[in-house]
Amino acid sequence: MRPARALIDLEALRHNYRLARRLGGGRALAVVKADAYGHGAVRCAAALEPEADGFAVACIEEALVLREAGIRKPILLLEGFFEASELPLLLEHDLWTVVHAPWQVEALEHTPLPRPLRVWLKLDSGMHRVGIDAAAYADTWRRLQALPHVEVAVKMSHFARADELDCARTAQQLATFAEATAGLGGQTSICNSPALLGWPDARADWARPGLMLYGVSPFAQAHALAAQLHPVMTLESKVIAVRELPAGEPVGYGARFVTEAPTRIGVVAMGYADGYPQFAVNGTPVAIDGRPGRLAGRVSMDMLTVDLTDHPQAGVGSRVELWGNQVPAGEVVAHSQTSTYRLLCAVKRVPLEYRG
Ligand SMILES: *Cc1c(COP(=O)(O)O)cnc(C)c1O
């Protein structure tokens, strides 16, 4: 069997959820969209279900996968519904929906439902992606409140730059939110992971942690609270071949790495088709049998190469960690043209093995 795999530590996931919930000071929806950022939505949701207040996914398709697997806690659709015909299905499966656009408000007005549907009304407080304009927000809230088949429950918004801890924009978005929602009642939800960790003023009734649940810091720099997270995924494989090369020899596609001295190269069964970043540079950290090592040469589809010169004990069968407990995902990202979010979401083909 190919030795490439992703170990998923569900106890670490629960630890991170508890930290998120404690920081938020209220309730927390565990964001498990995009197959739980590559960690497997069903297994992650099942592991969190006994203690989670609920879950958030992007769309009804993702929610139904969880319902079919027996997840019973509330599930919020972060992009809401895409057409009015989905609305009865939302009720049937007990889903909550974000409403972020005027056409969705009109659809609700024109679609009577047998029971109230729970709605989170999203404000565009400055990110300018989705959300109701600040000037129209209070009016829209009241229009929804007037509908017997809608229970408009939570005022929400989303930050564009909460991961930049010295950026004034986040405070501006908060001020816009306070002004646009003043006097409306209902509950509040603003925080994603970087806001929960870095912007205490944004904490409110409901948090929406995603990335931090998986134990990865949303910040490029060191951060005391983010340091308390436990990595959930360990991506690992093994050395499957070794080359002893003299100085001046190229390694791999495009000869991006050329040996400067006699060099031992280890070939690892892991490539960009498994989700390892194709554009990781020479020197990107790995761990070889638990010791720091580095990538040498361009990543191929199914294999990559590491420098074993300083690892005389290592050989065929040695364990190589690509990221996880020994190699923070953020360090791999710092050497690749990607983000921590995309790094995790990109994992595929490798089997996910669960512990805890
Ligand atoms: C994805 C998402 C989140 C979670 O964001 P993280 O940065 O991963 O914590 C929260 N809210 C909304 C609206 C989202 O789309």
Tab-separated table of C-alpha atoms and ligand atoms in Angstrom:
chain	number	residue	atom	x	y	z
A	1	MET	CA	0.000	0.000	0.000
A	2	ARG	CA	1.184	3.482	-0.768
A	3	PRO	CA	2.313	4.969	2.557
A	4	ALA	CA	0.902	8.485	1.982
A	5	ARG	CA	-1.883	9.341	4.435
A	6	ALA	CA	-3.416	12.108	6.510
A	7	LEU	CA	-3.878	11.316	10.190
A	8	ILE	CA	-6.771	13.239	11.723
A	9	ASP	CA	-6.657	13.741	15.492
A	10	LEU	CA	-10.250	14.173	16.662
A	11	GLU	CA	-9.195	14.874	20.252
A	12	ALA	CA	-7.210	17.871	18.967
A	13	LEU	CA	-10.314	18.969	17.047
A	14	ARG	CA	-12.377	18.891	20.252
A	15	HIS	CA	-9.656	20.777	22.125
A	16	ASN	CA	-9.657	23.517	19.490
A	17	TYR	CA	-13.453	23.745	19.470
A	18	ARG	CA	-13.467	24.166	23.253
A	19	LEU	CA	-10.874	26.928	22.985
A	20	ALA	CA	-12.931	28.707	20.310
A	21	ARG	CA	-16.091	28.451	22.358
A	22	ARG	CA	-14.388	29.658	25.530
A	23	LEU	CA	-12.830	32.640	23.741
A	24	GLY	CA	-16.119	33.596	22.129
A	25	GLY	CA	-17.865	33.577	25.476
A	26	GLY	CA	-21.111	32.449	23.859
A	27	ARG	CA	-22.054	29.690	21.482
A	28	ALA	CA	-20.018	28.518	18.510
A	29	LEU	CA	-20.981	26.962	15.199
A	30	ALA	CA	-18.211	24.639	14.034
A	31	VAL	CA	-17.567	25.522	10.393
A	32	VAL	CA	-17.223	22.240	8.485
A	33	LYS	CA	-17.688	23.493	4.905
A	34	ALA	CA	-15.483	22.157	2.104
A	35	ASP	CA	-15.435	18.708	3.752
A	36	ALA	CA	-14.246	20.269	7.011
A	37	TYR	CA	-11.331	22.036	5.279
A	38	GLY	CA	-10.180	18.690	3.909
A	39	HIS	CA	-10.509	16.794	7.216
A	40	GLY	CA	-13.746	14.926	6.429
A	41	ALA	CA	-16.975	16.727	7.372
A	42	VAL	CA	-18.949	13.699	8.551
A	43	ARG	CA	-16.282	12.341	10.897
A	44	CYS	CA	-15.403	15.797	12.227
A	45	ALA	CA	-19.042	16.765	12.807
A	46	ALA	CA	-19.743	13.429	14.514
A	47	ALA	CA	-16.749	13.940	16.802
A	48	LEU	CA	-17.951	17.422	17.770
A	49	GLU	CA	-21.686	16.756	17.881
A	50	PRO	CA	-21.945	15.934	21.615
A	51	GLU	CA	-20.560	19.354	22.584
A	52	ALA	CA	-20.995	21.616	19.549
A	53	ASP	CA	-23.812	24.168	19.516
A	54	GLY	CA	-24.197	23.526	15.813
A	55	PHE	CA	-22.432	23.498	12.478
A	56	ALA	CA	-22.003	25.787	9.489
A	57	VAL	CA	-21.544	24.731	5.867
A	58	ALA	CA	-21.615	26.611	2.575
A	59	CYS	CA	-24.725	25.151	0.991
A	60	ILE	CA	-27.620	22.711	1.260
A	61	GLU	CA	-25.699	19.961	-0.533
A	62	GLU	CA	-23.094	19.961	2.238
A	63	ALA	CA	-25.775	20.096	4.940
A	64	LEU	CA	-27.661	17.102	3.545
A	65	VAL	CA	-24.512	14.969	3.659
A	66	LEU	CA	-24.346	15.682	7.396
A	67	ARG	CA	-28.051	15.021	7.956
A	68	GLU	CA	-27.827	11.728	6.042
A	69	ALA	CA	-24.944	10.736	8.313
A	70	GLY	CA	-27.155	11.328	11.337
A	71	ILE	CA	-25.940	14.751	12.483
A	72	ARG	CA	-28.870	16.286	14.377
A	73	LYS	CA	-27.553	19.608	15.722
A	74	PRO	CA	-28.468	22.899	13.986
A	75	ILE	CA	-26.755	23.514	10.646
A	76	LEU	CA	-26.422	27.015	9.163
A	77	LEU	CA	-26.054	27.546	5.412
A	78	LEU	CA	-23.450	30.321	5.114
A	79	GLU	CA	-24.305	31.159	1.493
A	80	GLY	CA	-27.985	30.668	2.163
A	81	PHE	CA	-30.288	29.223	-0.469
A	82	PHE	CA	-29.632	29.582	-4.193
A	83	GLU	CA	-33.248	29.377	-5.355
A	84	ALA	CA	-36.640	29.666	-3.665
A	85	SER	CA	-37.467	26.043	-4.462
A	86	GLU	CA	-34.938	24.961	-1.795
A	87	LEU	CA	-36.894	26.584	1.028
A	88	PRO	CA	-39.246	23.678	1.882
A	89	LEU	CA	-36.222	21.368	1.933
A	90	LEU	CA	-34.523	23.659	4.425
A	91	LEU	CA	-37.463	23.305	6.786
A	92	GLU	CA	-37.757	19.589	6.228
A	93	HIS	CA	-34.136	19.066	7.248
A	94	ASP	CA	-34.198	21.619	10.007
A	95	LEU	CA	-31.545	23.891	8.471
A	96	TRP	CA	-30.913	27.535	9.280
A	97	THR	CA	-30.116	29.919	6.485
A	98	VAL	CA	-28.150	33.088	6.007
A	99	VAL	CA	-29.965	35.732	3.988
A	100	HIS	CA	-27.456	38.014	2.305
A	101	ALA	CA	-29.138	39.496	-0.777
A	102	PRO	CA	-32.346	41.400	-1.582
A	103	TRP	CA	-33.549	38.692	-3.986
A	104	GLN	CA	-33.514	36.201	-1.102
A	105	VAL	CA	-35.703	38.523	0.967
A	106	GLU	CA	-38.180	38.751	-1.892
A	107	ALA	CA	-38.143	34.990	-2.339
A	108	LEU	CA	-39.032	34.561	1.341
A	109	GLU	CA	-41.843	37.088	1.004
A	110	HIS	CA	-43.310	35.131	-1.911
A	111	THR	CA	-42.880	31.605	-0.520
A	112	PRO	CA	-45.255	30.780	2.329
A	113	LEU	CA	-43.948	27.965	4.517
A	114	PRO	CA	-45.756	25.693	6.994
A	115	ARG	CA	-43.400	26.554	9.894
A	116	PRO	CA	-41.016	29.430	10.621
A	117	LEU	CA	-37.612	29.188	8.981
A	118	ARG	CA	-34.730	30.494	11.089
A	119	VAL	CA	-32.783	33.228	9.329
A	120	TRP	CA	-29.449	34.911	10.013
A	121	LEU	CA	-29.479	38.249	8.217
A	122	LYS	CA	-26.071	39.230	6.921
A	123	LEU	CA	-24.848	42.809	6.773
A	124	ASP	CA	-22.195	43.977	4.334
A	125	SER	CA	-20.157	45.946	6.864
A	126	GLY	CA	-17.345	46.628	4.410
A	127	MET	CA	-16.060	43.427	2.851
A	128	HIS	CA	-18.285	44.012	-0.196
A	129	ARG	CA	-18.747	40.392	-1.099
A	130	VAL	CA	-22.244	39.478	0.119
A	131	GLY	CA	-24.594	41.083	2.648
A	132	ILE	CA	-27.345	43.661	2.840
A	133	ASP	CA	-26.169	47.277	2.491
A	134	ALA	CA	-25.913	49.157	5.781
A	135	ALA	CA	-28.504	51.739	4.711
A	136	ALA	CA	-31.102	49.050	3.962
A	137	TYR	CA	-30.331	46.670	6.841
A	138	ALA	CA	-32.795	47.794	9.512
A	139	ASP	CA	-35.612	47.952	6.991
A	140	THR	CA	-34.808	44.495	5.683
A	141	TRP	CA	-34.715	43.094	9.219
A	142	ARG	CA	-38.190	44.513	9.887
A	143	ARG	CA	-39.566	43.204	6.592
A	144	LEU	CA	-38.435	39.701	7.527
A	145	GLN	CA	-39.709	40.119	11.066
A	146	ALA	CA	-43.167	40.827	9.647
A	147	LEU	CA	-43.319	37.448	7.911
A	148	PRO	CA	-45.066	34.759	9.982
A	149	HIS	CA	-43.024	32.014	8.313
A	150	VAL	CA	-39.659	33.608	9.083
A	151	GLU	CA	-37.889	33.797	12.419
A	152	VAL	CA	-35.179	36.361	11.891
A	153	ALA	CA	-32.849	35.486	14.726
A	154	VAL	CA	-29.273	36.641	14.268
A	155	LYS	CA	-27.575	39.758	12.918
A	156	MET	CA	-24.336	38.721	11.290
A	157	SER	CA	-21.410	40.080	9.350
A	158	HIS	CA	-17.984	38.933	8.187
A	159	PHE	CA	-14.543	40.542	8.302
A	160	ALA	CA	-12.278	40.995	5.299
A	161	ARG	CA	-8.985	41.610	7.110
A	162	ALA	CA	-9.246	40.251	10.665
A	163	ASP	CA	-6.008	38.309	10.123
A	164	GLU	CA	-4.122	41.630	9.887
A	165	LEU	CA	-3.852	42.554	13.543
A	166	ASP	CA	-2.665	46.114	12.949
A	167	CYS	CA	-5.295	46.970	10.333
A	168	ALA	CA	-7.875	49.658	11.155
A	169	ARG	CA	-10.412	48.190	8.771
A	170	THR	CA	-11.734	45.619	11.250
A	171	ALA	CA	-12.642	48.274	13.813
A	172	GLN	CA	-14.350	50.251	11.047
A	173	GLN	CA	-16.410	47.214	10.069
A	174	LEU	CA	-17.418	46.761	13.724
A	175	ALA	CA	-18.522	50.394	13.946
A	176	THR	CA	-20.548	50.031	10.760
A	177	PHE	CA	-22.172	46.920	12.209
A	178	ALA	CA	-23.077	48.648	15.474
A	179	GLU	CA	-24.607	51.574	13.635
A	180	ALA	CA	-26.572	49.552	11.056
A	181	THR	CA	-28.038	47.117	13.601
A	182	ALA	CA	-28.717	49.511	16.500
A	183	GLY	CA	-31.982	48.810	18.313
A	184	LEU	CA	-32.958	45.760	16.278
A	185	GLY	CA	-32.863	43.079	18.965
A	186	GLY	CA	-31.950	39.512	18.082
A	187	GLN	CA	-28.555	37.934	18.576
A	188	THR	CA	-25.195	38.726	16.990
A	189	SER	CA	-22.529	36.728	15.137
A	190	ILE	CA	-19.386	38.282	13.695
A	191	CYS	CA	-16.265	36.263	14.491
A	192	ASN	CA	-14.412	33.920	12.194
A	193	SER	CA	-11.166	32.378	13.492
A	194	PRO	CA	-8.854	35.411	13.187
A	195	ALA	CA	-11.463	37.643	14.827
A	196	LEU	CA	-12.003	35.208	17.716
A	197	LEU	CA	-8.281	35.029	18.362
A	198	GLY	CA	-7.322	38.609	17.618
A	199	TRP	CA	-10.283	40.976	18.024
A	200	PRO	CA	-11.902	40.604	21.469
A	201	ASP	CA	-14.310	43.487	20.752
A	202	ALA	CA	-15.958	41.429	18.026
A	203	ARG	CA	-16.941	38.532	20.293
A	204	ALA	CA	-20.709	38.091	20.535
A	205	ASP	CA	-23.505	35.543	20.985
A	206	TRP	CA	-22.418	33.183	18.213
A	207	ALA	CA	-18.914	32.582	16.865
A	208	ARG	CA	-18.169	30.853	13.563
A	209	PRO	CA	-14.709	29.274	13.906
A	210	GLY	CA	-13.370	27.368	10.903
A	211	LEU	CA	-9.618	27.262	10.358
A	212	MET	CA	-8.740	27.357	14.061
A	213	LEU	CA	-10.758	24.186	14.690
A	214	TYR	CA	-8.209	22.377	12.567
A	215	GLY	CA	-5.386	23.669	14.728
A	216	VAL	CA	-3.876	26.067	12.233
A	217	SER	CA	-3.155	29.698	13.013
A	218	PRO	CA	-4.792	32.278	10.749
A	219	PHE	CA	-1.921	34.684	11.424
A	220	ALA	CA	1.369	34.951	9.558
A	221	GLN	CA	3.196	35.963	12.773
A	222	ALA	CA	3.435	34.229	16.155
A	223	HIS	CA	0.352	34.705	18.355
A	224	ALA	CA	-0.075	33.597	21.985
A	225	LEU	CA	-3.669	32.340	21.678
A	226	ALA	CA	-3.088	30.673	18.317
A	227	ALA	CA	-0.153	28.873	19.944
A	228	GLN	CA	-2.686	27.040	22.147
A	229	LEU	CA	-4.213	25.294	19.135
A	230	HIS	CA	-3.390	21.632	18.492
A	231	PRO	CA	-2.798	20.603	14.848
A	232	VAL	CA	-5.493	18.175	13.731
A	233	MET	CA	-4.033	16.900	10.449
A	234	THR	CA	-0.659	15.244	10.055
A	235	LEU	CA	0.188	14.642	6.410
A	236	GLU	CA	2.828	11.957	6.158
A	237	SER	CA	4.415	9.380	3.907
A	238	LYS	CA	7.629	7.408	3.569
A	239	VAL	CA	10.897	7.418	1.644
A	240	ILE	CA	10.540	4.953	-1.249
A	241	ALA	CA	13.936	5.386	-2.948
A	242	VAL	CA	17.362	6.915	-2.267
A	243	ARG	CA	19.905	8.438	-4.672
A	244	GLU	CA	23.570	9.126	-3.840
A	245	LEU	CA	24.657	11.944	-6.141
A	246	PRO	CA	27.985	13.722	-6.679
A	247	ALA	CA	28.188	17.525	-6.799
A	248	GLY	CA	26.679	19.268	-9.810
A	249	GLU	CA	23.825	16.820	-10.527
A	250	PRO	CA	20.237	18.001	-11.166
A	251	VAL	CA	17.240	16.505	-9.339
A	252	GLY	CA	13.710	16.248	-10.720
A	253	TYR	CA	11.683	18.200	-13.267
A	254	GLY	CA	13.286	21.336	-14.615
A	255	ALA	CA	16.498	20.632	-12.654
A	256	ARG	CA	15.357	23.141	-10.078
A	257	PHE	CA	17.684	21.634	-7.492
A	258	VAL	CA	21.325	21.011	-8.383
A	259	THR	CA	23.612	19.347	-5.845
A	260	GLU	CA	26.408	21.579	-4.567
A	261	ALA	CA	28.261	18.733	-2.880
A	262	PRO	CA	27.844	14.970	-2.670
A	263	THR	CA	24.185	14.629	-1.668
A	264	ARG	CA	21.771	11.888	-0.615
A	265	ILE	CA	18.325	12.449	-2.043
A	266	GLY	CA	15.246	10.670	-0.676
A	267	VAL	CA	12.176	10.202	-2.844
A	268	VAL	CA	8.896	10.455	-0.889
A	269	ALA	CA	5.514	9.094	-2.008
A	270	MET	CA	3.635	12.408	-1.864
A	271	GLY	CA	2.925	14.865	-4.642
A	272	TYR	CA	0.781	17.756	-5.722
A	273	ALA	CA	-2.021	15.364	-6.709
A	274	ASP	CA	-2.243	14.583	-2.981
A	275	GLY	CA	-2.532	18.279	-2.198
A	276	TYR	CA	1.084	19.038	-1.356
A	277	PRO	CA	1.765	22.508	-2.826
A	278	GLN	CA	3.357	22.209	-6.243
A	279	PHE	CA	5.234	25.470	-5.858
A	280	ALA	CA	6.907	24.736	-2.519
A	281	VAL	CA	10.474	26.020	-2.864
A	282	ASN	CA	13.740	24.209	-2.200
A	283	GLY	CA	14.239	24.241	1.566
A	284	THR	CA	10.562	23.958	2.522
A	285	PRO	CA	10.602	22.218	5.929
A	286	VAL	CA	9.688	18.563	6.396
A	287	ALA	CA	10.432	16.181	9.267
A	288	ILE	CA	12.377	12.986	8.500
A	289	ASP	CA	12.039	10.332	11.197
A	290	GLY	CA	11.125	13.163	13.541
A	291	ARG	CA	14.104	15.414	12.687
A	292	PRO	CA	14.023	18.662	10.702
A	293	GLY	CA	14.691	18.222	6.995
A	294	ARG	CA	14.058	20.068	3.769
A	295	LEU	CA	12.569	19.722	0.324
A	296	ALA	CA	15.051	19.585	-2.587
A	297	GLY	CA	13.676	19.872	-6.111
A	298	ARG	CA	10.348	20.517	-7.737
A	299	VAL	CA	7.312	18.637	-6.435
A	300	SER	CA	5.950	16.091	-8.927
A	301	MET	CA	2.412	14.800	-9.192
A	302	ASP	CA	2.999	11.668	-7.085
A	303	MET	CA	6.436	12.149	-5.548
A	304	LEU	CA	8.709	14.737	-4.020
A	305	THR	CA	12.371	14.748	-3.092
A	306	VAL	CA	14.090	15.635	0.180
A	307	ASP	CA	17.715	16.105	1.162
A	308	LEU	CA	18.905	13.169	3.304
A	309	THR	CA	22.561	14.201	3.462
A	310	ASP	CA	22.281	15.186	7.139
A	311	HIS	CA	20.130	12.145	7.904
A	312	PRO	CA	22.564	9.239	7.554
A	313	GLN	CA	20.219	6.885	9.430
A	314	ALA	CA	17.327	7.611	7.105
A	315	GLY	CA	16.605	5.422	4.108
A	316	VAL	CA	13.826	3.572	2.340
A	317	GLY	CA	10.931	3.302	4.792
A	318	SER	CA	11.798	6.396	6.822
A	319	ARG	CA	8.731	8.360	7.876
A	320	VAL	CA	8.403	11.858	6.424
A	321	GLU	CA	5.986	14.392	7.877
A	322	LEU	CA	4.934	17.069	5.406
A	323	TRP	CA	2.949	19.035	8.010
A	324	GLY	CA	1.369	18.385	11.368
A	325	ASN	CA	2.788	18.319	14.872
A	326	GLN	CA	6.422	18.728	13.882
A	327	VAL	CA	6.069	20.934	10.811
A	328	PRO	CA	3.453	23.669	11.270
A	329	ALA	CA	1.221	24.053	8.212
A	330	GLY	CA	1.951	27.783	8.362
A	331	GLU	CA	5.655	27.142	7.721
A	332	VAL	CA	4.884	25.144	4.600
A	333	VAL	CA	2.637	27.975	3.449
A	334	ALA	CA	5.418	30.497	4.033
A	335	HIS	CA	7.521	28.550	1.504
A	336	SER	CA	4.774	27.992	-1.072
A	337	GLN	CA	2.482	30.176	-3.110
A	338	THR	CA	-0.620	29.225	-1.185
A	339	SER	CA	-2.576	29.960	2.013
A	340	THR	CA	-3.214	27.806	5.062
A	341	TYR	CA	-6.874	27.558	4.021
A	342	ARG	CA	-6.056	26.287	0.557
A	343	LEU	CA	-3.292	23.996	1.824
A	344	LEU	CA	-5.800	22.044	3.929
A	345	CYS	CA	-8.677	22.132	1.432
A	346	ALA	CA	-6.398	20.809	-1.316
A	347	VAL	CA	-5.687	17.472	0.404
A	348	LYS	CA	-7.045	14.614	-1.660
A	349	ARG	CA	-6.276	11.060	-2.815
A	350	VAL	CA	-4.526	10.243	0.455
A	351	PRO	CA	-6.632	8.179	2.870
A	352	LEU	CA	-7.799	10.026	5.993
A	353	GLU	CA	-7.158	7.968	9.133
A	354	TYR	CA	-8.908	9.035	12.328
A	355	ARG	CA	-7.775	8.767	15.916
A	356	GLY	CA	-9.315	9.900	19.173
B	1	LIG	C1	-15.782	30.175	6.131
B	1	LIG	C2	-16.502	31.136	6.979
B	1	LIG	C3	-16.204	31.247	8.350
B	1	LIG	C4	-15.037	30.532	9.000
B	1	LIG	O1	-13.871	31.276	8.739
B	1	LIG	P1	-12.452	30.873	9.352
B	1	LIG	O2	-11.568	32.004	8.984
B	1	LIG	O3	-12.063	29.600	8.687
B	1	LIG	O4	-12.646	30.711	10.794
B	1	LIG	C5	-16.995	32.086	9.124
B	1	LIG	N1	-18.015	32.794	8.573
B	1	LIG	C6	-18.297	32.735	7.254
B	1	LIG	C7	-19.403	33.553	6.708
B	1	LIG	C8	-17.551	31.923	6.408
B	1	LIG	O5	-17.834	31.879	5.106
